[in-house]
Amino acid sequence: MATENPLSPEARSILGARISRRGVLAGAGGLGAAGLLAACGGSGGDSASSDNTVRWGNWPLYLDFDAKTKTYPTLEKFSKETGIDAQYFEDYNDNDEFFGKVQAQLKLGEDIGYDVVTPTDWMAARWIRLGYSQKFDLANIPNAGNILDSLKSPSYDPNRESTLTWQGIMSGFGWNVEKNPKGIHTLDQLFAPQNKGKIVVLTEMRDTIGVILMAQGVDITKVTEDQFMNAVDFMAGKISDGWIRGVKGNEYAEDLTSGDATAVIGWSGDMFILSSENEGKFDFAIPDSGGTISGDNLMIPSTASASGKANGEKLINYYYDPAVAAEVAAYVNYVCPVKGAQAEMEKIAPELATSEYIFPSDKTASRLQVFRSLTPDEETKWAEAFQKAQGN
Amino acid sequence: MSITLPKVRVPYLLLFPGFAFLFTFFILPIVNLAQTSTQTPIAGGDTGQYEQTLAFSNYVNAFLDNREQFARSFIYATLATLFALAIAYPLAYAIAFKSGKFKNILLVLVVAPFFTSFLLRTIAWKQILGEEGFVVPTLRSLHLMGQQTTITSTSVAVVAGMTYNFLPFMTLPLYASLERIDPRTIEASGDLYANGLTTFRRVTVPLSLPGVVAGTLLTFIPAAGDYVNASILGSPNTKMIGNVIESRYFKIVDYPTAAALSFTLMAAILILVTLYIRKAGTEELV
């Protein structure tokens, strides 16, 4: 990377998208308010399910939103086209928290208040294991075939019978360009002297350990317990030797801006926003040894009624239409899981169509892996080891 | 109408809302927590599924596994309490005896931080003590701090954050008991030829002791269970028992260990506080 132009092509394509993102951020305030209103209007559980509705619980800031009209344009269009009343709830804030909230009802088979939910891969795996999800009637989802090849057969749902990716999230190395003019592409470059004590890694076990494992040459789709524990020990060592300053969630972005961190294992989307807000002071790259990709998944809970399920399937099918997916991606800027959306993006926001963060090229996609799903025993044991390494 | 009620019942009726509240929000959760604390995973069950097996060994394991964090919690809480006392005593003294017409304004200023959220204030400290805040660059340019030395992510930052966050809890009871001291006792001390220091040592301090005890308890107890300061201002090497409980509950989904740790923490605090009150010999707390 030349010094006069320190940004990687990936980041440059992202910077080109700055204007779109600004519009997004401007809408954030209004969105929060809308979410609040939605919550008041009967936070999921209270709203009645009728034959003509579909109730969707999703993460905040995860669907295109028009700040002026306070509506979700693609969702409005869906309702108009199908006559189905789509109720949208932004109350999926945390996988564990949401699971804790609805688990008892799922167990008893009582309506949880949603016909479509959006858990992250590993949590989706848990729902499937426990029988808390319903298999799709794929006749209702002809667009399901549009899913990217790389996402086609995760270990928890090899034939994508119960889940379809909503958006994908890449993790890799993020860094402060001034402190790391040559960039960070390997684990050795991450643990370079200038970053000592200023490295922050993610609390998301599968991302942090996944990146370390891949750097150690391990296939994370088949990782064994010994390999995992070995990588955790590696991280624990870097913590006790004072290399890693903290293990954090989204707050690592603050650490980068405050200068407390100069290098991170982080998420592409965050790095994209940081970079555009700080005149390219930060950059992101998928490690040479590969990065992880995880996804949030559209899924129909076991408690959805037959009509709720059918309407949910129509909704999922609608969002797997490339044109609609492109509209959503232009807003949320995460990895778009739908084939053909890139061509559609050319029409609405050509500068985003070349973004490796939204539409990773085959070359990029081949460097991303999904962490294998864990058995319940492993889930507890591995999480415990990962937490212990962080001093918990 | 209360007139028709037998007199005896009235106090119980008045107590009812308080009892109902305590029962719902204290007794029930405690019982539930106690039940959870002795459960073990169901064989072949999924994450977060536990059954009651009266496994009291949970307590032993939970404690032995986390001795370090327990010790750290009590050391940090003690330090924060001592620092808060050292800062709050002169402050409360000045407000009670020397502030004149500014007394009310000063009291408002002590409470003012409560108008903002605890979390926001702690995050603000992270900015202040951060690499690009004004403290670190200033100390570095004065060569009082090495280029590689940092403040955030150290135990110094965690203890400082706790001291700051709990300072009003120390200041207010101290102020209340200093304010109540009859000025005539101080005058009498002077009349008996005690100098300022002796008067302070023999009259003011003993009379303010209820405030000291109340203030230290109000600081120490929440500080020992605090996890916000350690998670925002600290590093993996400064984790406290509160952080462990949080991670056990939400990340590992190990409810029994989290519950056992909570009970152990409660018991430890209760024992320490009882010993302390006995030692301080104060029957009347403020």
XYZ file of C-alpha atoms in Angstrom:
678
model
C 0.000 0.000 0.000
C 1.499 3.339 -1.032
C 1.857 5.862 1.738
C 0.318 8.728 -0.198
C -2.824 6.675 -0.512
C -2.935 4.607 2.639
C -6.394 3.166 2.102
C -6.976 -0.289 0.802
C -9.217 -0.649 -2.255
C -11.817 -2.093 0.095
C -11.880 1.017 2.237
C -11.837 3.307 -0.778
C -14.908 1.717 -2.198
C -16.534 2.203 1.154
C -15.530 5.839 1.396
C -17.220 6.348 -1.921
C -20.417 5.309 -0.221
C -20.122 7.911 2.459
C -23.084 9.969 1.349
C -25.490 7.098 1.483
C -24.327 6.202 4.945
C -24.739 9.774 6.141
C -28.352 9.611 5.105
C -28.621 6.453 7.114
C -27.165 8.019 10.235
C -29.427 11.031 9.900
C -32.340 8.666 9.948
C -31.141 6.911 13.062
C -32.800 9.312 15.480
C -36.150 8.953 13.822
C -35.730 5.247 13.649
C -35.172 4.980 17.364
C -38.377 6.885 17.935
C -40.251 4.671 15.541
C -38.901 1.616 17.293
C -40.134 3.032 20.537
C -43.560 3.664 19.107
C -43.636 0.173 17.731
C -42.746 -1.115 21.167
C -45.530 0.930 22.729
C -47.992 -0.265 20.155
C -47.781 -3.740 21.643
C -44.234 -5.025 21.951
C -44.559 -8.201 19.991
C -46.184 -10.459 22.504
C -49.368 -8.448 22.843
C -50.292 -7.918 19.251
C -52.800 -10.403 17.974
C -52.002 -12.681 15.110
C -54.643 -12.637 12.416
C -54.671 -14.389 9.081
C -53.522 -11.298 7.359
C -50.516 -10.269 9.411
C -46.887 -11.172 9.806
C -44.919 -10.069 12.867
C -41.169 -9.752 12.455
C -38.675 -9.243 15.282
C -35.363 -7.842 14.067
C -32.250 -6.072 15.337
C -32.264 -2.250 15.512
C -31.073 -0.253 12.455
C -31.310 -3.292 10.267
C -33.917 -2.345 7.666
C -34.174 0.576 5.244
C -35.976 3.455 6.912
C -37.295 6.723 5.568
C -36.711 9.366 8.226
C -39.140 11.803 6.581
C -42.157 9.570 6.427
C -41.098 7.387 9.379
C -41.740 4.269 7.384
C -39.770 1.317 6.121
C -40.080 1.711 2.334
C -39.442 -1.905 1.348
C -41.771 -3.192 4.039
C -44.498 -0.740 2.952
C -44.124 -1.971 -0.588
C -44.459 -5.566 0.591
C -47.694 -4.761 2.389
C -49.042 -2.970 -0.671
C -48.123 -5.776 -3.057
C -49.415 -8.632 -0.945
C -52.064 -7.033 1.225
C -50.349 -8.574 4.240
C -50.074 -6.317 7.265
C -46.365 -6.516 8.117
C -45.663 -5.522 11.712
C -42.026 -4.746 12.403
C -40.484 -4.849 15.877
C -36.951 -3.690 16.519
C -36.597 -5.537 19.756
C -34.005 -8.185 18.993
C -31.113 -6.538 20.822
C -29.130 -9.476 22.051
C -29.235 -13.179 21.230
C -29.119 -14.417 24.806
C -31.506 -11.800 26.097
C -34.091 -12.485 23.406
C -33.782 -16.222 23.913
C -34.240 -15.793 27.645
C -37.357 -13.733 27.026
C -39.181 -16.196 24.765
C -37.764 -19.557 25.866
C -40.505 -20.353 28.371
C -43.272 -19.678 25.827
C -41.507 -21.699 23.142
C -41.254 -24.599 25.543
C -44.980 -24.423 26.302
C -45.868 -23.871 22.655
C -47.491 -20.505 23.369
C -47.370 -17.693 20.820
C -44.186 -15.651 21.364
C -45.555 -12.715 19.397
C -43.399 -13.127 16.296
C -43.816 -15.016 13.051
C -40.290 -14.224 11.894
C -37.228 -13.809 14.128
C -33.618 -12.973 13.251
C -31.126 -14.909 15.418
C -27.399 -15.096 14.706
C -26.076 -18.391 13.288
C -25.141 -20.097 16.540
C -28.385 -19.055 18.204
C -30.364 -20.192 15.162
C -28.573 -23.521 15.585
C -29.822 -23.707 19.171
C -33.423 -22.985 18.111
C -33.235 -25.720 15.493
C -31.746 -28.214 17.977
C -34.480 -27.488 20.491
C -37.202 -27.793 17.868
C -38.166 -24.140 18.263
C -38.182 -23.451 14.512
C -40.404 -24.554 11.629
C -39.204 -25.852 8.300
C -39.982 -23.618 5.359
C -42.464 -24.566 2.703
C -39.981 -23.787 -0.041
C -42.794 -23.542 -2.589
C -43.581 -20.217 -0.923
C -39.965 -19.067 -1.210
C -38.925 -19.503 -4.847
C -36.277 -16.829 -4.310
C -34.503 -18.977 -1.711
C -32.214 -20.181 -4.490
C -30.793 -16.656 -4.672
C -28.726 -17.191 -1.542
C -24.984 -16.844 -2.099
C -23.199 -20.135 -2.634
C -20.935 -19.472 0.333
C -23.976 -19.311 2.625
C -25.859 -22.236 1.102
C -25.075 -24.966 3.583
C -24.130 -23.986 7.097
C -23.554 -26.939 9.423
C -26.647 -26.159 11.524
C -29.006 -26.132 8.532
C -27.178 -27.844 5.662
C -30.061 -27.550 3.203
C -31.335 -24.156 4.382
C -34.660 -25.700 5.295
C -35.345 -23.505 8.310
C -33.165 -20.438 7.909
C -32.122 -17.906 5.298
C -29.466 -15.303 5.949
C -30.729 -11.786 6.552
C -27.344 -10.019 6.453
C -23.763 -11.202 6.796
C -21.085 -9.727 9.043
C -17.366 -10.068 8.287
C -14.688 -9.906 10.904
C -11.013 -9.275 10.361
C -8.335 -6.779 11.300
C -9.017 -3.091 11.808
C -6.281 -0.571 12.458
C -5.247 3.049 12.899
C -3.542 4.013 9.646
C -1.052 6.432 11.273
C 0.211 3.814 13.714
C 0.167 0.982 11.216
C 1.105 2.571 7.876
C 1.723 -0.816 6.310
C -1.624 -2.163 7.411
C -2.387 -5.360 9.270
C -2.802 -8.544 7.313
C -1.323 -11.191 9.607
C -1.435 -11.984 13.301
C 2.248 -10.975 13.572
C 1.431 -7.547 12.194
C -1.390 -7.243 14.718
C 0.980 -8.070 17.563
C 3.616 -5.606 16.355
C 5.460 -3.524 18.975
C 3.652 -0.260 18.133
C 0.337 -1.884 19.108
C 1.478 -3.356 22.412
C -1.165 -2.725 25.042
C -3.426 -1.133 22.444
C -5.035 -4.149 20.849
C -8.724 -4.812 21.375
C -10.482 -7.996 20.291
C -14.180 -8.877 20.056
C -16.275 -10.428 22.820
C -17.930 -12.492 20.081
C -16.100 -15.755 20.695
C -16.576 -17.169 17.222
C -15.085 -14.087 15.584
C -12.054 -13.469 17.779
C -11.052 -17.085 18.235
C -12.101 -17.796 14.651
C -9.637 -15.244 13.277
C -6.871 -16.545 15.571
C -7.614 -20.150 14.614
C -7.466 -19.366 10.911
C -4.140 -17.633 11.444
C -2.971 -20.841 13.102
C -3.992 -22.751 10.004
C -7.060 -24.379 11.519
C -10.225 -24.967 9.484
C -12.913 -23.346 11.637
C -15.629 -25.371 9.975
C -14.085 -28.458 11.606
C -12.309 -27.058 14.653
C -11.646 -29.515 17.505
C -11.718 -28.765 21.191
C -7.923 -28.997 21.498
C -7.437 -26.541 18.663
C -9.994 -24.179 20.169
C -8.471 -24.312 23.656
C -5.053 -23.777 22.144
C -6.261 -20.577 20.468
C -7.917 -19.438 23.704
C -4.612 -20.016 25.514
C -2.886 -17.949 22.861
C -5.317 -15.095 23.529
C -5.006 -15.478 27.314
C -1.222 -15.271 26.951
C -1.486 -12.086 24.920
C -3.756 -10.644 27.599
C -1.491 -11.494 30.515
C 1.592 -10.280 28.617
C -0.102 -6.937 28.217
C -0.603 -7.015 24.444
C -4.373 -7.108 24.444
C -5.940 -4.210 26.261
C -9.503 -5.379 26.253
C -12.086 -7.803 24.933
C -15.092 -5.771 23.879
C -18.287 -5.592 21.887
C -19.085 -2.575 19.771
C -17.204 -0.318 22.202
C -13.922 -1.120 20.482
C -14.919 1.594 18.000
C -14.724 4.188 20.802
C -11.312 2.872 21.804
C -10.061 3.363 18.258
C -11.310 6.954 18.106
C -9.998 7.799 21.591
C -6.580 6.369 20.703
C -6.776 3.716 23.420
C -6.671 1.106 20.702
C -4.546 1.157 17.561
C -5.394 -2.274 16.212
C -8.397 -4.554 16.616
C -10.105 -7.719 15.554
C -13.328 -6.052 14.477
C -16.354 -6.022 12.177
C -16.268 -4.641 8.656
C -19.441 -2.573 9.055
C -18.130 -0.727 12.110
C -14.770 -0.070 10.501
C -16.583 1.266 7.474
C -18.477 3.828 9.530
C -15.382 4.771 11.558
C -13.301 5.245 8.462
C -15.860 7.466 6.792
C -16.371 9.526 9.939
C -12.657 10.079 10.535
C -11.372 10.940 7.069
C -9.891 7.538 6.469
C -7.957 7.371 9.732
C -8.878 3.704 10.037
C -8.790 0.763 7.713
C -10.006 -2.819 7.612
C -8.814 -5.956 5.914
C -9.661 -9.603 5.882
C -6.578 -11.374 7.267
C -4.322 -13.121 4.737
C -5.166 -16.345 6.534
C -8.885 -15.590 6.205
C -11.650 -13.934 8.195
C -14.908 -15.129 9.656
C -18.337 -14.408 8.342
C -21.415 -14.847 10.429
C -24.981 -14.145 9.639
C -28.251 -13.171 11.202
C -30.965 -15.480 9.964
C -34.614 -15.178 9.090
C -36.389 -17.995 10.855
C -39.960 -18.975 11.683
C -40.527 -19.925 15.320
C -42.368 -23.150 16.152
C -45.166 -21.125 17.704
C -46.139 -19.229 14.532
C -49.625 -20.091 13.252
C -50.115 -21.605 9.799
C -51.083 -18.238 8.357
C -48.273 -16.471 10.200
C -45.848 -18.990 8.764
C -47.178 -18.643 5.233
C -47.062 -14.854 5.454
C -43.589 -15.035 6.952
C -42.458 -17.140 4.029
C -43.866 -14.585 1.619
C -41.974 -11.892 3.490
C -38.732 -13.853 3.336
C -39.270 -14.528 -0.348
C -39.830 -10.808 -0.940
C -36.540 -9.884 0.733
C -34.722 -12.454 -1.354
C -35.730 -10.580 -4.481
C -32.448 -9.061 -5.698
C -33.923 -5.591 -6.247
C -35.365 -5.456 -2.733
C -32.188 -6.882 -1.220
C -30.170 -4.171 -2.950
C -32.429 -1.504 -1.497
C -31.904 -2.899 2.002
C -28.148 -3.290 1.503
C -27.814 0.318 0.344
C -29.149 1.272 3.715
C -27.636 -1.208 6.164
C -24.256 -1.721 4.415
C -23.751 -5.265 5.623
C -22.843 -8.213 3.460
C -25.799 -8.819 1.175
C -26.648 -12.546 0.987
C -28.653 -12.340 -2.230
C -27.305 -13.191 -5.678
C -28.153 -10.620 -8.294
C -28.477 -7.785 -5.790
C -25.169 -6.374 -7.011
C -26.556 -5.876 -10.513
C -29.600 -4.203 -9.009
C -27.353 -2.013 -6.886
C -25.726 -0.702 -10.079
C -29.061 0.872 -10.874
C -29.753 2.546 -7.541
C -26.306 3.265 -6.039
C -23.467 2.362 -8.416
C -20.788 3.452 -5.936
C -21.971 0.731 -3.536
C -22.052 -1.982 -6.173
C -18.265 -2.238 -6.055
C -18.049 -2.391 -2.274
C -16.259 -5.506 -1.103
C -18.032 -5.113 2.233
C -21.501 -5.467 0.749
C -20.698 -7.616 -2.248
C -17.522 -9.517 -1.518
C -16.025 -10.778 -4.787
C -15.554 -14.523 -5.206
C -11.953 -14.024 -4.262
C -12.925 -12.227 -1.061
C -15.745 -14.614 -0.247
C -13.421 -17.587 -0.563
C -11.374 -16.100 2.262
C -14.324 -16.005 4.654
C -15.418 -18.989 6.735
C -18.343 -19.755 9.011
C -17.507 -21.089 12.479
C -18.922 -24.587 12.909
C -21.900 -25.012 15.202
C -21.229 -26.396 18.649
C -22.974 -29.041 20.726
C -24.631 -27.770 23.926
C -21.757 -29.187 25.986
C -19.192 -27.498 23.801
C -21.133 -24.274 23.802
C -20.974 -24.063 27.590
C -17.436 -25.357 27.965
C -15.939 -23.244 25.181
C -17.750 -20.101 26.273
C -16.459 -20.712 29.783
C -12.852 -21.029 28.587
C -13.219 -17.898 26.459
C -14.695 -15.953 29.386
C -11.990 -17.173 31.757
C -9.296 -16.003 29.365
C -10.824 -12.524 29.672
C -10.538 -12.627 33.457
C -14.220 -13.489 34.019
C -63.126 4.076 57.439
C -60.213 3.708 59.778
C -62.365 4.574 62.783
C -64.248 1.316 62.525
C -61.041 -0.719 62.374
C -59.672 -2.189 65.562
C -56.641 -0.096 66.514
C -54.202 -2.989 66.382
C -54.679 -3.617 62.712
C -53.790 -0.156 61.516
C -49.998 -0.483 61.781
C -50.100 -3.765 59.878
C -52.238 -2.244 57.178
C -49.759 0.581 56.876
C -46.898 -1.903 56.661
C -48.626 -3.954 54.005
C -47.398 -2.055 50.907
C -43.822 -2.279 52.145
C -44.123 -5.978 52.917
C -45.788 -6.693 49.593
C -42.997 -4.867 47.799
C -40.236 -6.661 49.700
C -41.925 -10.001 49.243
C -42.288 -9.604 45.484
C -38.988 -7.970 44.718
C -36.723 -9.335 47.432
C -37.954 -12.550 49.029
C -39.217 -14.242 45.860
C -36.090 -13.505 43.783
C -33.869 -14.617 46.672
C -35.729 -17.909 46.987
C -35.556 -18.399 43.252
C -31.844 -17.601 43.240
C -31.260 -20.042 46.096
C -33.052 -22.774 44.161
C -31.043 -22.056 41.027
C -27.747 -22.088 42.867
C -27.839 -25.823 43.573
C -28.919 -26.982 40.127
C -26.823 -28.933 37.622
C -27.119 -29.312 33.833
C -29.632 -31.880 32.613
C -27.748 -34.792 31.067
C -28.096 -34.474 27.306
C -30.004 -31.203 27.736
C -29.363 -28.033 25.810
C -27.554 -24.861 26.797
C -29.262 -23.225 29.754
C -31.293 -26.272 30.839
C -30.763 -27.186 34.478
C -32.397 -29.450 37.041
C -32.446 -29.396 40.821
C -29.918 -31.836 42.299
C -29.072 -29.970 45.515
C -25.476 -29.691 44.341
C -24.022 -27.607 47.145
C -20.623 -28.285 45.614
C -21.547 -25.480 43.196
C -20.668 -23.062 45.975
C -17.253 -24.554 46.598
C -16.408 -24.710 42.907
C -17.708 -21.229 42.191
C -15.661 -19.791 45.043
C -12.455 -21.700 44.338
C -12.620 -20.849 40.633
C -12.956 -17.152 41.291
C -10.931 -16.465 44.415
C -8.832 -13.942 42.543
C -11.841 -11.856 41.471
C -13.349 -12.044 44.962
C -10.122 -10.795 46.505
C -9.837 -8.074 43.897
C -13.419 -6.913 44.494
C -12.832 -6.475 48.197
C -9.442 -4.812 47.759
C -10.786 -2.363 45.164
C -13.901 -1.658 47.217
C -11.808 -1.037 50.348
C -9.457 1.284 48.478
C -12.323 3.175 46.868
C -14.011 3.523 50.264
C -10.840 4.867 51.893
C -10.194 7.321 49.067
C -13.808 8.446 49.104
C -13.586 8.980 52.865
C -10.357 10.964 52.495
C -11.979 13.212 49.896
C -15.459 13.407 51.377
C -14.577 14.156 54.980
C -12.889 17.524 54.352
C -15.563 18.290 51.777
C -18.455 17.530 54.145
C -16.649 19.360 56.947
C -16.238 22.460 54.835
C -19.855 22.388 53.716
C -21.159 21.857 57.253
C -19.013 24.415 59.058
C -17.328 26.807 56.646
C -19.566 27.344 53.654
C -21.873 30.053 55.036
C -24.420 31.158 52.484
C -23.026 28.756 49.816
C -24.076 25.704 51.790
C -27.121 24.856 49.682
C -25.343 25.435 46.388
C -22.473 23.201 47.469
C -24.875 20.472 48.515
C -26.602 20.676 45.157
C -23.204 20.391 43.483
C -22.466 17.211 45.434
C -25.704 15.676 44.194
C -25.522 17.177 40.693
C -23.652 14.233 39.098
C -26.716 12.091 39.837
C -28.615 14.060 37.228
C -26.646 12.168 34.585
C -26.590 8.433 34.211
C -23.991 6.414 36.077
C -22.995 4.786 32.815
C -22.487 8.078 30.982
C -20.314 9.426 33.775
C -18.126 6.345 33.705
C -17.801 6.520 29.929
C -16.849 10.195 30.319
C -14.013 9.127 32.620
C -12.836 6.775 29.930
C -12.560 9.746 27.580
C -10.889 11.947 30.200
C -8.287 9.325 31.092
C -7.931 8.041 27.521
C -4.923 8.452 25.242
C -6.343 11.553 23.618
C -8.005 13.061 26.684
C -6.110 15.902 28.328
C -4.721 14.033 31.346
C -2.434 11.555 29.628
C -0.836 13.915 27.047
C -0.297 16.552 29.779
C 1.383 14.127 32.158
C 3.476 12.802 29.296
C 4.648 16.212 28.167
C 5.616 16.963 31.781
C 7.533 13.657 31.767
C 5.532 12.477 34.753
C 4.379 9.477 32.746
C 6.208 7.242 30.280
C 5.172 7.224 26.626
C 4.006 3.634 26.917
C 2.265 4.026 30.281
C -1.499 4.337 30.195
C -4.183 5.037 32.766
C -7.300 3.415 31.352
C -7.336 -0.379 31.492
C -5.435 -0.348 34.787
C -6.552 -0.911 38.358
C -5.819 2.780 39.003
C -8.592 3.768 36.596
C -11.039 1.255 38.082
C -10.459 2.379 41.678
C -10.564 6.037 40.620
C -13.843 5.477 38.798
C -15.367 3.728 41.793
C -14.174 6.451 44.158
C -15.722 9.099 41.945
C -18.980 7.274 41.365
C -19.644 6.551 45.027
C -18.368 9.849 46.446
C -21.833 11.400 46.997
C -22.880 8.327 49.026
C -19.991 9.084 51.342
C -20.368 12.860 51.410
C -24.066 13.105 52.239
C -24.176 10.970 55.428
C -20.953 12.610 56.598
C -22.461 16.006 56.029
C -25.655 15.008 57.833
C -23.834 13.904 60.963
C -21.314 16.785 60.960
C -24.109 19.290 60.506
C -25.890 17.865 63.559
C -22.943 18.433 65.889
C -23.902 20.955 68.506
C -21.451 23.905 68.083
C -21.500 24.287 71.852
C -19.594 21.015 72.265
C -16.813 22.462 70.131
C -16.856 25.726 72.081
C -16.747 23.761 75.323
C -13.708 21.890 74.056
C -11.975 25.194 73.407
C -12.972 26.408 76.862
C -11.234 23.355 78.262
C -8.004 24.429 76.556
C -8.066 21.894 73.740
C -6.383 23.191 70.574
C -8.023 22.870 67.150
C -6.477 19.491 66.373
C -7.397 17.996 69.724
C -10.948 19.302 69.437
C -11.227 17.734 65.989
C -9.784 14.442 67.191
C -11.629 14.180 70.498
C -14.929 15.906 69.720
C -15.707 16.275 66.022
C -14.548 12.867 64.790
C -16.278 10.798 67.506
C -19.500 12.738 67.030
C -19.371 12.256 63.256
C -18.714 8.528 63.568
C -22.281 7.496 62.691
C -21.833 9.394 59.417
C -18.495 7.675 58.772
C -20.019 4.247 59.340
C -23.055 4.992 57.196
C -20.927 6.528 54.449
C -18.412 3.697 54.342
C -21.204 1.105 54.203
C -23.052 2.964 51.460
C -19.804 3.108 49.479
C -18.314 -0.287 50.234
C -21.376 -2.449 49.649
C -22.234 -1.273 46.128
C -18.531 -0.942 45.258
C -17.855 -4.593 46.120
C -20.567 -5.742 43.743
C -19.861 -3.159 41.043
C -18.937 -4.336 37.574
C -19.509 -1.255 35.451
C -16.269 0.512 36.389
C -14.213 -2.628 35.901
C -15.751 -3.352 32.526
C -15.546 0.194 31.152
C -12.319 1.463 32.730
C -10.508 -1.807 33.358
C -8.879 -4.612 31.419
C -9.122 -8.403 31.607
C -6.614 -8.181 34.454
C -8.884 -6.015 36.612
C -12.119 -8.025 36.449
C -14.206 -8.060 39.615
C -16.688 -10.626 40.891
C -19.584 -8.663 39.373
C -18.054 -9.158 35.930
C -17.795 -12.891 36.546
C -21.452 -13.111 37.585
C -22.515 -11.156 34.515
C -20.535 -13.348 32.162
C -21.717 -16.560 33.870
C -25.305 -15.453 33.527
C -25.407 -13.943 30.052
C -22.431 -15.351 28.153
C -21.892 -18.848 29.480
C -25.582 -19.293 30.400
C -24.429 -20.976 33.608
C -27.209 -19.834 35.928
C -26.316 -22.069 38.914
C -22.742 -20.769 39.188
C -23.946 -17.184 38.759
C -26.488 -17.716 41.546
C -23.958 -19.407 43.837
C -21.509 -16.565 43.281
C -24.210 -14.000 44.063
C -24.993 -15.720 47.341
C -21.340 -16.044 48.262
C -20.846 -12.339 47.567
C -23.870 -11.454 49.665
C -22.661 -13.618 52.542
C -19.140 -12.209 52.359
C -20.418 -8.638 52.411
C -22.791 -9.431 55.260
C -19.993 -10.928 57.375
C -17.595 -8.079 56.677
C -20.236 -5.465 57.415
C -21.292 -7.163 60.654
C -17.690 -7.335 61.862
C -17.171 -3.729 60.869
C -20.264 -2.451 62.676
C -19.330 -4.434 65.790
C -15.852 -2.975 65.689
C -17.060 0.547 65.033
C -19.405 0.072 67.967
C -22.052 2.261 66.449
C -25.542 1.223 67.333
C -27.157 4.194 65.764
C -26.511 4.678 62.059
C -27.076 8.376 61.431
